[in-house]
CSV table of C-alpha atoms in Angstrom, one decimal:
chain,number,residue,atom,x,y,z
A,1,UNK,CA,-48.8,-31.2,1.8
A,2,UNK,CA,-50.4,-29.5,-1.1
A,3,UNK,CA,-50.1,-30.9,-4.6
A,4,UNK,CA,-48.4,-28.9,-7.3
A,5,UNK,CA,-50.5,-27.5,-10.1
A,6,UNK,CA,-50.8,-29.9,-13.0
A,7,UNK,CA,-50.7,-28.2,-16.4
A,8,UNK,CA,-50.0,-31.4,-18.1
A,9,UNK,CA,-51.8,-34.7,-17.5
A,10,UNK,CA,-51.0,-38.3,-18.4
A,11,UNK,CA,-53.1,-40.3,-20.9
A,12,UNK,CA,-54.2,-42.7,-18.2
A,13,UNK,CA,-56.5,-42.2,-15.1
A,14,UNK,CA,-54.8,-41.5,-11.8
A,15,UNK,CA,-55.9,-43.0,-8.4
A,16,UNK,CA,-58.0,-40.7,-6.3
A,17,UNK,CA,-58.6,-40.4,-2.5
A,18,UNK,CA,-61.9,-42.0,-2.8
A,19,UNK,CA,-60.6,-45.1,-4.7
A,20,UNK,CA,-60.7,-48.3,-2.8
A,21,UNK,CA,-57.7,-50.4,-3.6
A,22,UNK,CA,-59.2,-53.8,-4.7
A,23,UNK,CA,-56.0,-54.8,-6.5
A,24,UNK,CA,-54.7,-58.2,-5.5
A,25,UNK,CA,-51.3,-57.5,-3.9
A,26,UNK,CA,-48.7,-59.1,-1.7
A,27,UNK,CA,-46.8,-57.5,1.1
A,28,UNK,CA,-43.1,-57.7,0.9
A,29,UNK,CA,-41.4,-57.6,4.4
A,30,UNK,CA,-39.5,-54.4,4.9
A,31,UNK,CA,-36.8,-56.2,6.9
A,32,UNK,CA,-35.7,-58.0,3.7
A,33,UNK,CA,-34.2,-54.6,2.8
A,34,UNK,CA,-33.4,-53.1,6.2
A,35,UNK,CA,-31.9,-56.0,8.1
A,36,UNK,CA,-28.1,-56.3,7.4
A,37,UNK,CA,-28.4,-60.1,7.3
A,38,UNK,CA,-30.5,-59.9,4.2
A,39,UNK,CA,-29.3,-56.7,2.5
A,40,UNK,CA,-27.1,-58.5,0.0
A,41,UNK,CA,-29.8,-61.1,-0.9
A,42,UNK,CA,-30.8,-61.0,-4.6
A,43,UNK,CA,-34.1,-59.5,-5.6
A,44,UNK,CA,-35.1,-62.9,-7.0
A,45,UNK,CA,-34.7,-64.4,-3.6
A,46,UNK,CA,-36.6,-61.5,-1.9
A,47,UNK,CA,-39.5,-61.8,-4.3
A,48,UNK,CA,-39.5,-65.6,-4.1
A,49,UNK,CA,-39.7,-65.3,-0.3
A,50,UNK,CA,-42.6,-62.8,-0.6
A,51,UNK,CA,-44.5,-65.4,-2.8
A,52,UNK,CA,-43.7,-68.1,-0.2
A,53,UNK,CA,-44.9,-65.9,2.6
A,54,UNK,CA,-48.1,-65.3,0.7
A,55,UNK,CA,-48.5,-69.1,0.1
A,56,UNK,CA,-47.9,-69.6,3.8
A,57,UNK,CA,-51.1,-67.7,4.6
A,58,UNK,CA,-53.1,-70.1,2.3
A,59,UNK,CA,-51.4,-73.2,3.8
A,60,UNK,CA,-52.2,-71.9,7.3
A,61,UNK,CA,-55.9,-71.3,6.4
A,62,UNK,CA,-56.0,-74.9,4.9
A,63,UNK,CA,-54.5,-76.4,8.1
A,64,UNK,CA,-51.3,-77.7,6.4
A,65,UNK,CA,-49.2,-78.2,9.5
A,66,UNK,CA,-47.1,-80.9,11.0
A,67,UNK,CA,-47.6,-82.5,14.5
A,68,UNK,CA,-45.8,-79.5,16.1
A,69,UNK,CA,-48.2,-77.0,14.5
A,70,UNK,CA,-45.5,-75.8,12.0
A,71,UNK,CA,-47.1,-74.7,8.7
A,72,UNK,CA,-45.6,-76.1,5.5
A,73,UNK,CA,-46.0,-74.8,2.0
A,74,UNK,CA,-46.2,-76.6,-1.3
A,75,UNK,CA,-44.8,-74.5,-4.1
A,76,UNK,CA,-42.9,-76.4,-6.8
A,77,UNK,CA,-40.0,-74.5,-8.4
A,78,UNK,CA,-41.5,-74.9,-11.8
A,79,UNK,CA,-44.8,-73.2,-10.7
A,80,UNK,CA,-42.9,-70.4,-8.9
A,81,UNK,CA,-40.8,-69.8,-12.0
A,82,UNK,CA,-43.9,-69.5,-14.1
A,83,UNK,CA,-45.5,-67.0,-11.6
A,84,UNK,CA,-42.3,-64.9,-11.6
A,85,UNK,CA,-41.7,-65.2,-15.3
A,86,UNK,CA,-38.1,-66.4,-14.8
A,87,UNK,CA,-36.3,-69.7,-15.4
A,88,UNK,CA,-36.3,-72.5,-12.9
A,89,UNK,CA,-32.5,-72.1,-12.5
A,90,UNK,CA,-33.1,-68.6,-11.0
A,91,UNK,CA,-35.8,-70.0,-8.7
A,92,UNK,CA,-33.4,-72.8,-7.6
A,93,UNK,CA,-30.7,-70.2,-6.9
A,94,UNK,CA,-33.2,-68.1,-4.9
A,95,UNK,CA,-34.3,-71.2,-2.8
A,96,UNK,CA,-30.6,-72.0,-2.2
A,97,UNK,CA,-29.9,-68.4,-1.0
A,98,UNK,CA,-33.0,-68.5,1.3
A,99,UNK,CA,-31.9,-71.9,2.7
A,100,UNK,CA,-28.3,-70.6,3.3
A,101,UNK,CA,-29.7,-67.6,5.2
A,102,UNK,CA,-31.9,-69.9,7.3
A,103,UNK,CA,-35.1,-68.4,6.0
A,104,UNK,CA,-36.5,-71.7,4.6
A,105,UNK,CA,-36.1,-75.4,5.2
A,106,UNK,CA,-37.3,-78.0,2.8
A,107,UNK,CA,-38.5,-81.5,3.7
A,108,UNK,CA,-37.9,-83.8,0.8
A,109,UNK,CA,-41.0,-86.1,0.5
A,110,UNK,CA,-39.8,-88.6,-2.0
A,111,UNK,CA,-39.9,-89.4,-5.7
A,112,UNK,CA,-42.7,-87.6,-7.4
A,113,UNK,CA,-44.0,-85.8,-4.3
A,114,UNK,CA,-43.5,-82.0,-3.9
A,115,UNK,CA,-41.2,-80.9,-1.2
A,116,UNK,CA,-42.7,-79.4,1.9
A,117,UNK,CA,-41.3,-75.9,2.5
A,118,UNK,CA,-41.1,-74.5,6.0
A,119,UNK,CA,-40.5,-70.8,6.7
A,120,UNK,CA,-38.3,-69.7,9.6
A,121,UNK,CA,-39.7,-67.6,12.4
A,122,UNK,CA,-37.7,-64.5,11.8
A,123,UNK,CA,-36.9,-61.8,14.4
A,124,UNK,CA,-35.8,-58.8,12.3
């Protein structure tokens, strides 16, 4: 498709074909929006899941797995709230929604220790 002629231009540079995208980014699973099981899930929960999925990759690389080879994540609610720039209450609600939809399971580790979070193996 051919681009329309630009008689006006914005005050900021636009990305070009030759630009290599070195921007740190996360991939949000498309099925969070297309699968009817998750269509009504809040955006907070979808974004929280995306952050957990990103953290999963780090945990996997670090070898954080149980005896069955299931990878766990450590991501305290306070830390996720800070990353998302939202209150802990909204993160707690997001975790609750994710747990109710069987997308995560948390292993409580005791007083003072962070919960281990396991992601479900999802078949969209």
